[in-house]
Amino acid sequence: MPNITYYYRLKQIDFDGKHELSIIVSAAITGSESVIISEFIPNPAIGNSKILITSPTDLQLDVNLYNPLGQEIQAGKLVLTAGVQTPFVVDASTLAAGNYVLLLRNDNLFVSRRLVVTTR
């Protein structure tokens, strides 16, 4: 998770059973100042495909999915909690093969992601 310090120590064990410990080191994952939205995973897709969204603040997004003809086939709102990676899942098994576009937007953000749906 962002903005948390983690502490690590390695233990090396030799073939003869002797072991040695490393010094303790720390590492921190720093938070981002912007919203991070992944591409669809997997893409192309046959079944479920998802995008991962991480936001430094609480956030609400309008979500619209469009089919290859440009027709809106899904609409809704996505509410995100600050610092939490939120998956948004599309069930591609219910869609015909083709290229789909997902739009995520609010007053300050406009992002599109393309999903390729294939048949088995």
C-alpha positions as a printed NumPy array, in Angstrom:
array([[  0.   ,   0.   ,   0.   ],
       [  1.227,   3.533,  -0.654],
       [  2.875,   5.628,   2.064],
       [  3.704,   2.69 ,   4.335],
       [  7.264,   1.736,   5.283],
       [  8.099,  -1.974,   4.992],
       [ 11.085,  -3.637,   6.691],
       [ 12.938,  -6.596,   5.164],
       [ 15.628,  -9.014,   6.251],
       [ 17.001, -11.881,   4.185],
       [ 18.068, -15.237,   5.53 ],
       [ 20.585, -17.197,   3.448],
       [ 20.739, -20.918,   4.175],
       [ 23.706, -22.895,   2.847],
       [ 23.535, -26.529,   1.711],
       [ 25.242, -27.57 ,   4.954],
       [ 22.457, -25.922,   6.996],
       [ 24.433, -22.902,   8.167],
       [ 22.603, -19.632,   7.835],
       [ 23.316, -15.919,   7.86 ],
       [ 20.955, -12.96 ,   8.305],
       [ 21.272,  -9.729,   6.365],
       [ 20.908,  -6.314,   7.917],
       [ 17.365,  -4.95 ,   8.156],
       [ 16.504,  -2.579,   5.333],
       [ 13.417,  -0.472,   4.773],
       [ 11.455,   0.456,   1.674],
       [  8.416,   2.66 ,   1.146],
       [  5.982,   2.793,  -1.722],
       [  5.238,   6.442,  -2.276],
       [  1.771,   7.599,  -3.166],
       [  0.93 ,   9.128,  -6.491],
       [ -0.473,  12.627,  -6.958],
       [ -2.619,  11.493,  -9.875],
       [ -5.21 ,   8.873, -10.714],
       [ -3.686,   5.738, -12.246],
       [ -5.857,   3.689, -14.617],
       [ -4.452,   0.508, -16.145],
       [ -5.252,  -0.964, -19.531],
       [ -7.671,  -3.921, -19.655],
       [ -6.211,  -7.144, -18.252],
       [ -6.345,  -9.465, -20.201],
       [ -6.767,  -7.829, -23.571],
       [ -7.922,  -9.36 , -25.906],
       [-10.465, -11.101, -23.711],
       [-12.881, -14.012, -23.891],
       [-14.178, -13.966, -20.298],
       [-13.762, -11.365, -17.557],
       [-11.398,  -8.464, -18.208],
       [-10.608,  -5.741, -15.7  ],
       [ -8.928,  -2.405, -15.29 ],
       [ -7.3  ,  -1.332, -12.04 ],
       [ -7.834,   2.204, -10.766],
       [ -5.855,   3.854,  -7.968],
       [ -6.673,   7.35 ,  -6.747],
       [ -4.906,   9.573,  -4.185],
       [ -8.305,  11.008,  -3.145],
       [-11.883,   9.798,  -2.913],
       [-13.275,   9.934,  -6.424],
       [-16.475,   9.343,  -8.347],
       [-16.396,   8.486, -12.045],
       [-19.067,   8.111, -14.712],
       [-18.472,   4.858, -16.587],
       [-19.782,   4.158, -20.102],
       [-19.074,   1.142, -22.31 ],
       [-19.628,   1.433, -26.066],
       [-19.918,  -1.377, -28.625],
       [-18.214,  -1.413, -32.054],
       [-21.164,   0.554, -33.527],
       [-20.691,   3.353, -30.982],
       [-23.845,   2.431, -29.06 ],
       [-23.759,   2.728, -25.285],
       [-24.31 ,  -0.732, -23.825],
       [-23.457,  -0.088, -20.185],
       [-23.507,   3.018, -17.983],
       [-22.991,   3.651, -14.312],
       [-21.034,   5.393, -11.587],
       [-17.901,   4.146,  -9.888],
       [-17.054,   5.362,  -6.369],
       [-13.387,   5.055,  -5.392],
       [-11.775,   5.288,  -1.968],
       [ -8.466,   7.132,  -1.702],
       [ -5.371,   4.951,  -1.953],
       [ -7.256,   1.755,  -2.709],
       [ -6.741,  -0.12 ,  -5.956],
       [-10.243,  -0.692,  -7.322],
       [-10.897,  -3.255, -10.043],
       [-13.577,  -2.536, -12.644],
       [-14.624,  -5.779, -14.362],
       [-16.29 ,  -6.281, -17.736],
       [-17.771,  -9.714, -18.511],
       [-16.603, -10.115, -22.104],
       [-18.285, -13.527, -22.391],
       [-21.613, -11.727, -22.781],
       [-20.325,  -9.508, -25.619],
       [-19.997, -10.163, -29.334],
       [-16.497, -10.211, -30.799],
       [-15.198,  -6.723, -31.604],
       [-13.561,  -3.574, -30.258],
       [-15.241,  -1.879, -27.295],
       [-14.452,   1.478, -25.712],
       [-14.77 ,   2.247, -22.002],
       [-14.984,   5.918, -21.011],
       [-14.208,   7.019, -17.449],
       [-14.858,  10.658, -16.65 ],
       [-15.774,  13.347, -14.167],
       [-15.273,  17.132, -14.09 ],
       [-11.461,  16.791, -13.93 ],
       [-10.706,  13.532, -15.722],
       [-11.444,  11.92 , -19.08 ],
       [ -9.889,   8.548, -19.898],
       [-10.722,   5.947, -22.526],
       [ -9.635,   2.326, -22.642],
       [-10.108,  -0.11 , -25.528],
       [-11.154,  -3.731, -25.006],
       [-10.861,  -6.313, -27.76 ],
       [-13.341,  -9.192, -27.35 ],
       [-12.567, -12.399, -29.219],
       [-14.414, -15.669, -29.698],
       [-13.08 , -19.001, -28.58 ]])
